[in-house]
Short mmCIF file of C-alpha atoms in Angstrom, two decimals:
data_model
loop_
_atom_site.label_atom_id
_atom_site.label_comp_id
_atom_site.label_asym_id
_atom_site.label_seq_id
_atom_site.Cartn_x
_atom_site.Cartn_y
_atom_site.Cartn_z
CA UNK A 243 68.60 18.53 14.86
CA UNK A 244 69.02 16.19 17.51
CA UNK A 245 68.47 13.29 16.14
CA UNK A 246 71.01 14.45 13.51
CA UNK A 247 73.48 14.55 16.54
CA UNK A 248 73.11 11.31 17.67
CA UNK A 249 73.61 9.45 14.51
CA UNK A 250 76.72 10.70 13.89
CA UNK A 251 77.92 10.90 17.07
CA UNK A 252 77.64 7.16 16.35
CA UNK A 253 79.93 7.31 13.01
CA UNK A 254 82.37 9.57 15.03
CA UNK A 255 82.18 6.47 16.93
CA UNK A 256 82.81 3.79 14.63
CA UNK A 257 85.87 5.86 12.84
CA UNK A 258 87.70 5.58 15.87
CA UNK A 259 87.38 1.65 16.10
CA UNK A 260 90.10 1.85 12.76
CA UNK A 261 92.47 4.33 14.70
CA UNK A 262 95.22 1.52 14.99
CA UNK A 263 95.22 0.20 11.41
CA UNK A 264 94.11 3.30 8.59
CA UNK A 265 97.19 5.43 8.99
CA UNK A 266 97.75 6.94 6.13
CA UNK A 267 93.94 7.35 5.77
CA UNK A 268 91.55 8.91 7.37
CA UNK A 269 88.90 7.23 10.44
CA UNK A 270 85.88 7.44 8.99
CA UNK A 271 82.95 6.22 10.17
CA UNK A 272 79.15 5.57 8.83
CA UNK A 273 75.90 5.01 9.13
CA UNK A 274 72.89 4.01 7.56
CA UNK A 275 69.20 5.74 8.72
CA UNK A 276 65.89 4.97 7.93
CA UNK A 277 62.36 6.49 9.43
CA UNK A 278 65.18 6.37 12.60
CA UNK A 279 65.97 3.53 12.62
CA UNK A 280 69.45 2.50 12.56
CA UNK A 281 69.80 0.12 9.84
CA UNK A 282 73.47 0.05 8.84
CA UNK A 283 76.78 0.59 10.15
CA UNK A 284 80.02 0.34 9.28
CA UNK A 285 84.20 2.00 9.34
CA UNK A 286 86.93 2.11 7.44
CA UNK A 287 88.98 -0.84 9.54
CA UNK A 288 92.13 -1.09 7.93
CA UNK A 289 94.36 1.01 5.08
CA UNK A 290 93.26 -0.79 1.83
CA UNK A 291 89.95 -1.71 2.71
CA UNK A 292 86.69 -0.81 2.36
CA UNK A 293 85.47 1.99 3.26
CA UNK A 294 83.27 2.81 6.15
CA UNK A 295 80.41 3.74 3.21
CA UNK A 296 80.92 1.37 1.63
CA UNK A 297 80.56 -1.47 4.59
CA UNK A 298 77.72 0.11 6.13
CA UNK A 299 75.00 0.22 2.64
CA UNK A 300 76.44 -3.22 2.08
CA UNK A 301 74.67 -3.92 6.20
CA UNK A 302 72.04 -2.03 5.15
CA UNK A 303 71.52 -3.40 2.18
CA UNK A 304 67.49 -2.80 0.00
CA UNK A 305 67.22 -0.77 3.84
CA UNK A 306 69.26 1.75 2.21
CA UNK A 307 66.93 3.43 -0.76
CA UNK A 308 65.65 6.50 0.55
CA UNK A 309 67.29 6.02 3.90
CA UNK A 310 69.73 8.87 5.16
CA UNK A 311 73.19 8.43 5.01
CA UNK A 312 75.61 10.02 8.08
CA UNK A 313 79.58 10.04 7.12
CA UNK A 314 82.11 11.55 8.83
CA UNK A 315 84.03 12.59 6.14
CA UNK A 316 83.25 13.61 2.12
CA UNK A 317 83.12 10.59 0.67
CA UNK A 318 85.89 10.36 -2.38
CA UNK A 319 84.46 10.71 -5.57
CA UNK A 320 88.19 10.66 -7.95
CA UNK A 321 90.20 7.11 -8.65
CA UNK A 322 93.59 8.15 -8.68
CA UNK A 323 97.09 7.31 -9.04
CA UNK A 324 97.90 5.32 -6.09
CA UNK A 325 94.58 4.76 -4.27
CA UNK A 326 93.57 1.06 -3.17
CA UNK A 327 90.05 1.44 -3.81
CA UNK A 328 87.22 2.12 -5.26
CA UNK A 329 85.60 5.40 -5.19
CA UNK A 330 82.31 6.08 -2.65
CA UNK A 331 80.27 8.86 -4.07
CA UNK A 332 78.89 6.27 -7.04
CA UNK A 333 78.36 3.23 -4.84
CA UNK A 334 75.64 5.39 -2.91
CA UNK A 335 74.51 7.05 -5.53
CA UNK A 336 73.44 3.42 -7.00
CA UNK A 337 72.33 2.37 -3.26
CA UNK A 338 68.97 4.72 -3.45
CA UNK A 339 70.00 6.60 -0.49
CA UNK A 340 68.10 9.77 -0.74
CA UNK A 341 70.17 12.26 2.25
CA UNK A 342 73.84 12.36 2.81
CA UNK A 343 74.91 14.00 6.25
CA UNK A 344 78.71 14.87 6.15
CA UNK A 345 80.49 16.04 9.55
CA UNK A 346 83.17 17.95 7.60
CA UNK A 347 84.74 17.85 4.26
CA UNK A 348 87.76 15.96 3.01
CA UNK A 349 90.78 18.57 2.63
CA UNK A 350 92.15 15.84 0.01
CA UNK A 351 92.45 17.62 -3.46
CA UNK A 352 91.42 14.87 -4.85
CA UNK A 353 87.31 15.20 -3.24
CA UNK A 354 87.56 17.95 -1.38
CA UNK A 355 84.24 19.95 -2.05
CA UNK A 356 83.95 17.56 -4.86
CA UNK A 357 81.59 14.44 -3.16
CA UNK A 358 79.66 16.77 -2.21
CA UNK A 359 79.34 18.15 -5.90
CA UNK A 360 78.34 14.55 -7.59
CA UNK A 361 76.41 13.92 -4.62
CA UNK A 362 74.01 16.98 -4.59
CA UNK A 363 74.03 16.86 -8.89
CA UNK A 364 72.24 12.49 -8.34
CA UNK A 365 69.37 14.46 -6.47
CA UNK A 366 70.45 13.47 -2.76
CA UNK A 367 70.37 16.46 -0.67
CA UNK A 368 73.04 16.69 0.65
CA UNK A 369 74.53 18.57 4.28
CA UNK A 370 77.82 19.16 6.08
CA UNK A 371 78.96 20.61 9.11
CA UNK A 372 76.86 18.16 11.92
CA UNK A 373 80.08 17.25 14.92
CA UNK A 374 82.45 19.12 12.57
CA UNK A 375 84.73 20.20 14.54
CA UNK A 376 85.40 16.87 16.56
CA UNK A 377 85.54 15.36 12.87
CA UNK A 378 88.23 17.40 12.75
CA UNK A 379 89.91 16.35 15.95
CA UNK A 380 89.40 12.94 14.93
CA UNK A 381 91.35 13.27 12.48
CA UNK A 382 94.36 15.71 13.00
CA UNK A 383 96.52 13.77 12.20
CA UNK A 384 95.00 13.39 8.67
CA UNK A 385 94.44 17.20 8.28
CA UNK A 386 97.45 18.27 9.58
CA UNK A 387 99.22 15.15 7.25
CA UNK A 388 97.04 16.96 4.47
CA UNK A 389 97.32 19.91 4.58
CA UNK A 390 100.62 21.23 5.34
CA UNK A 391 102.49 18.11 3.92
CA UNK A 392 103.97 16.58 7.33
CA UNK A 393 103.19 14.58 10.23
CA UNK A 394 100.90 15.62 13.17
CA UNK A 395 103.17 16.06 16.55
CA UNK A 396 102.52 15.42 19.93
CA UNK A 397 105.24 15.15 22.77
CA UNK A 398 104.81 12.66 25.22
CA UNK A 399 106.56 12.65 28.90
CA UNK A 400 106.24 10.44 32.52
CA UNK A 401 107.98 13.26 34.97
CA UNK A 402 106.96 13.62 38.92
CA UNK A 403 104.94 15.74 40.38
CA UNK A 404 108.51 18.21 40.75
CA UNK A 405 108.77 18.17 37.02
CA UNK A 406 111.62 15.68 36.67
CA UNK A 407 111.15 12.97 34.23
CA UNK A 408 114.90 11.59 35.78
CA UNK A 409 116.70 11.27 39.50
CA UNK A 410 119.86 13.45 39.57
CA UNK A 411 121.11 9.69 37.63
CA UNK A 412 119.48 9.41 35.12
CA UNK A 413 117.11 6.27 36.16
CA UNK A 414 113.87 6.84 35.64
CA UNK A 415 112.81 3.23 35.52
CA UNK A 416 109.22 3.60 36.40
CA UNK A 417 108.16 6.93 36.47
CA UNK A 418 104.35 6.35 35.96
CA UNK A 419 102.25 3.67 36.59
CA UNK A 420 101.71 -0.03 34.38
CA UNK A 421 98.34 1.51 33.21
CA UNK A 422 99.90 4.61 32.50
CA UNK A 423 102.75 1.96 30.06
CA UNK A 424 100.11 -0.13 28.50
CA UNK A 425 98.48 3.19 27.31
CA UNK A 426 101.67 4.29 25.83
CA UNK A 427 102.02 1.02 23.61
CA UNK A 428 98.21 1.14 22.71
CA UNK A 429 99.81 4.86 21.65
CA UNK A 430 102.46 4.11 19.70
CA UNK A 431 100.44 0.61 17.29
CA UNK A 432 98.21 4.42 16.56
CA UNK A 433 100.66 6.78 15.44
CA UNK A 434 103.74 6.33 12.56
CA UNK A 435 106.64 7.06 13.54
CA UNK A 436 108.31 7.15 17.17
CA UNK A 437 110.99 9.72 17.28
CA UNK A 438 114.11 10.38 20.37
CA UNK A 439 117.62 11.70 20.19
CA UNK A 440 120.18 9.84 19.65
CA UNK A 441 121.25 11.21 24.04
CA UNK A 442 117.98 9.31 25.75
CA UNK A 443 119.50 6.06 23.50
CA UNK A 444 122.68 6.11 25.33
CA UNK A 445 120.72 6.74 28.49
CA UNK A 446 117.59 4.56 28.15
CA UNK A 447 118.82 1.82 25.23
CA UNK A 448 114.89 1.61 24.18
CA UNK A 449 113.22 -0.60 21.64
CA UNK A 450 110.62 1.92 20.71
CA UNK A 451 108.18 -0.81 19.59
CA UNK A 452 104.68 -0.76 20.73
CA UNK A 453 103.97 -4.53 22.97
CA UNK A 454 100.49 -5.92 24.28
CA UNK A 455 97.47 -6.17 21.99
CA UNK A 456 98.50 -3.38 19.63
CA UNK A 457 97.55 -1.48 16.20
CA UNK A 458 100.85 -2.12 13.71
CA UNK A 459 104.42 -1.23 14.59
CA UNK A 460 105.94 2.82 14.46
CA UNK A 461 108.83 4.18 12.63
CA UNK A 462 111.46 4.30 15.18
CA UNK A 463 113.47 7.55 14.11
CA UNK A 464 116.60 8.89 15.82
CA UNK A 465 118.09 12.35 15.73
CA UNK A 466 121.80 12.10 15.21
CA UNK A 467 123.58 14.99 14.66
CA UNK A 468 127.17 13.53 14.47
CA UNK A 469 125.37 10.02 13.75
CA UNK A 470 126.93 8.51 17.13
CA UNK A 471 124.45 5.93 17.74
CA UNK A 472 126.15 2.88 19.28
CA UNK A 473 125.72 0.04 17.25
CA UNK A 474 125.25 -1.91 20.51
CA UNK A 475 121.85 -0.41 21.55
CA UNK A 476 119.13 -2.31 21.13
CA UNK A 477 117.69 -0.14 17.84
CA UNK A 478 120.70 -0.66 15.62
CA UNK A 479 120.50 -4.67 17.02
CA UNK A 480 116.88 -5.44 16.02
CA UNK A 481 117.14 -3.25 12.56
CA UNK A 482 116.55 -6.10 10.58
CA UNK A 483 113.61 -6.71 12.14
CA UNK A 484 111.75 -3.34 12.79
CA UNK A 485 113.09 -0.12 9.93
CA UNK A 486 115.17 2.16 11.74
CA UNK A 487 115.54 5.62 10.40
CA UNK A 488 118.34 8.02 12.29
CA UNK A 489 118.85 11.60 10.79
CA UNK A 490 121.71 12.84 10.64
CA UNK A 491 124.09 15.52 9.30
CA UNK A 492 125.58 15.76 5.90
CA UNK A 493 129.71 16.04 7.30
CA UNK A 494 128.62 13.52 9.86
CA UNK A 495 132.12 11.59 10.11
CA UNK A 496 132.15 8.94 7.07
CA UNK A 497 133.78 5.88 9.30
CA UNK A 498 130.26 6.41 11.51
CA UNK A 499 128.09 6.66 8.45
CA UNK A 500 129.15 3.87 6.85
CA UNK A 501 128.67 2.07 10.32
CA UNK A 502 125.29 2.48 10.51
CA UNK A 503 124.55 1.28 7.15
CA UNK A 504 126.16 -1.66 7.40
CA UNK A 505 124.37 -2.13 10.33
CA UNK A 506 121.65 -1.88 8.91
CA UNK A 507 120.00 1.29 9.56
CA UNK A 508 118.41 3.80 7.23
CA UNK A 509 119.96 6.71 7.12
CA UNK A 510 118.76 10.79 6.16
CA UNK A 511 121.34 12.67 5.45
CA UNK A 512 120.29 16.07 6.12
CA UNK A 513 122.31 19.81 6.00
CA UNK A 514 122.88 21.47 9.40
CA UNK A 515 121.51 24.37 10.82
CA UNK A 516 124.34 26.36 12.94
CA UNK A 517 125.24 23.09 14.98
CA UNK A 518 121.87 21.32 14.36
CA UNK A 519 119.38 19.05 12.21
CA UNK A 520 116.27 21.12 10.85
CA UNK A 521 112.49 19.86 12.62
CA UNK A 522 111.00 21.07 9.78
CA UNK A 523 113.04 19.60 7.68
CA UNK A 524 112.79 16.07 9.12
CA UNK A 525 109.33 16.19 9.20
CA UNK A 526 108.34 17.31 5.38
CA UNK A 527 110.81 13.92 4.83
CA UNK A 528 108.63 11.69 7.19
CA UNK A 529 105.68 13.95 5.39
CA UNK A 530 107.04 11.91 2.24
CA UNK A 531 107.57 8.20 3.54
CA UNK A 532 103.52 8.89 4.19
CA UNK A 533 103.65 9.46 8.12
CA UNK A 534 100.81 10.73 9.43
CA UNK A 535 102.09 11.62 12.60
CA UNK A 536 105.05 10.79 15.89
CA UNK A 537 105.49 11.01 19.14
CA UNK A 538 108.25 12.50 20.10
CA UNK A 539 109.13 9.99 23.16
CA UNK A 540 112.40 12.45 24.52
CA UNK A 541 114.91 13.62 26.34
CA UNK A 542 114.92 17.58 27.55
CA UNK A 543 117.09 18.96 25.02
CA UNK A 544 115.39 17.35 21.86
CA UNK A 545 112.09 18.87 23.67
CA UNK A 546 113.46 22.28 23.97
CA UNK A 547 113.99 22.25 20.00
CA UNK A 548 111.34 20.69 18.91
CA UNK A 549 109.82 23.67 20.39
CA UNK A 550 112.06 26.77 19.61
CA UNK A 551 111.26 25.58 16.35
CA UNK A 552 107.29 25.16 16.70
CA UNK A 553 107.30 21.69 15.62
CA UNK A 554 105.30 20.05 18.05
CA UNK A 555 101.06 20.56 18.05
CA UNK A 556 99.97 18.99 21.03
CA UNK A 557 101.91 17.61 24.54
CA UNK A 558 100.12 14.71 26.49
CA UNK A 559 102.17 14.87 29.80
CA UNK A 560 102.32 11.35 32.67
CA UNK A 561 102.70 13.47 36.31
CA UNK A 562 103.12 10.81 38.35
CA UNK A 563 102.95 11.33 42.42
CA UNK A 564 106.28 11.56 42.97
CA UNK A 565 109.02 13.35 44.11
CA UNK A 566 112.73 13.08 42.81
CA UNK A 567 113.73 16.52 44.17
CA UNK A 568 117.56 17.27 43.30
CA UNK A 569 118.73 20.75 41.01
CA UNK A 570 120.26 17.50 38.36
CA UNK A 571 117.78 15.63 38.07
CA UNK A 572 116.25 15.96 34.61
CA UNK A 573 113.55 18.50 33.52
CA UNK A 574 111.31 17.60 30.60
CA UNK A 575 112.50 20.63 28.61
CA UNK A 576 115.93 22.07 28.61
CA UNK A 577 117.48 24.61 27.00
CA UNK A 578 117.40 28.39 27.24
CA UNK A 579 114.23 28.42 28.38
CA UNK A 580 112.28 31.86 27.72
CA UNK A 581 113.71 34.54 29.27
CA UNK A 582 109.81 35.88 30.67
CA UNK A 583 106.69 34.19 30.94
CA UNK A 584 104.90 36.45 27.74
CA UNK A 585 106.88 34.33 25.97
CA UNK A 586 106.23 30.89 27.67
CA UNK A 587 104.50 28.37 25.55
CA UNK A 588 100.79 27.39 26.15
CA UNK A 589 98.06 25.34 25.80
CA UNK A 590 94.37 25.09 25.00
CA UNK A 591 92.24 22.56 24.85
CA UNK A 592 93.27 21.29 27.58
CA UNK A 593 92.08 17.99 28.90
CA UNK A 594 93.38 15.99 32.27
CA UNK A 595 91.80 12.56 34.01
CA UNK A 596 93.61 10.17 36.14
CA UNK A 597 94.84 7.09 34.75
CA UNK A 598 95.44 4.22 37.87
CA UNK A 599 97.82 6.69 40.43
CA UNK A 600 99.38 9.33 37.57
CA UNK A 601 97.07 12.31 36.25
CA UNK A 602 97.49 12.35 32.65
CA UNK A 603 97.32 15.86 31.01
CA UNK A 604 96.38 16.60 26.39
CA UNK A 605 96.04 20.13 24.58
CA UNK A 606 97.07 21.82 21.67
CA UNK A 607 100.04 23.65 21.42
CA UNK A 608 99.74 27.65 21.35
CA UNK A 609 103.37 29.34 20.82
CA UNK A 610 103.97 32.76 21.80
CA UNK A 611 102.87 35.93 18.71
CA UNK A 612 105.32 37.79 18.32
CA UNK A 613 107.87 35.26 17.61
CA UNK A 614 105.85 35.38 13.98
CA UNK A 615 104.31 32.14 12.12
CA UNK A 616 105.31 29.05 12.70
CA UNK A 617 105.58 25.07 11.21
CA UNK A 618 102.58 23.93 13.42
CA UNK A 619 99.60 23.40 13.07
CA UNK A 620 97.66 25.47 15.96
CA UNK A 621 97.40 28.90 15.72
CA UNK A 622 95.53 30.54 17.85
CA UNK A 623 96.15 34.13 18.53
CA UNK A 624 98.49 34.94 14.61
CA UNK A 625 97.47 37.47 13.41
CA UNK A 626 97.37 36.65 9.20
CA UNK A 627 96.89 33.09 9.31
#
């Protein structure tokens, strides 16, 4: 019904307000409607705080009786280890709600279908699927982490109109405009971890913090097989103020590992596969630590390896109205590249918009079919998946 869609859109709008603060929980919004009038609203505001349904029912009070509850994700129904708040289904039943419209079911094994079953058994009419696609997209990171045990991975870079992320001398400040840089910091505040390679540290010496009025500070991650991170870089010097994780090889020089550990860096040692670490092992380690979303911020070699291992799920590219030129100027994705057009990595659900003087392109990654399944959560065009 058109009315159901309208109220669910409002619930989705409310859910987005929790984006910087709720992870690793999903974003959830709820609306209580009685006789086509909104009588209560709520959203999950922060990790560990009351859920959207609780806030909406509290806001509605006695007006919740015989009303319809619109909620963007299946209500939780069990208390289990690690859960911060009581389950929502008992409160919904006690409130007198007569109908619940759910956008999508929760993939969590403690919920998945059980919340719907409990509500139905209590005599409440339950309908699932209104704005399902929008609800799944809203919580793509939560779904990735719950279903695959690893974060949703977005590759982000800023480049010129001729596809350069730095000049031939390595200068990259600033390619994009002020509005784009502000959005980058907001994105950092909404993600669990920022990942770069040691080459980017040596070239740009970043802090990788989220600056401005944003959510939480992301985990700062460096992929550094040989433990070559400079001890005088900004990341190491600020390691005691905010965590810095370095993924290095088990056979990296012991003196380098000892120096980094002494400086306050968290070292995670992995076995090399050939000359490099495997992305899937890095991502699953982050997933086990509760990180549900990550942004890779470069440079060209780390993007190449991540695409090669099919670790990237989404892209976000800022294109500035500039041209650098130069054969030796840096491009976003280095490495050997694909041999022919048929093997190109492509994208779907592509969206473009302007942001100040820049153009922003976002999309979901589609890997070529003939190279088999991948760690990526987007399987378009694959058989048997």
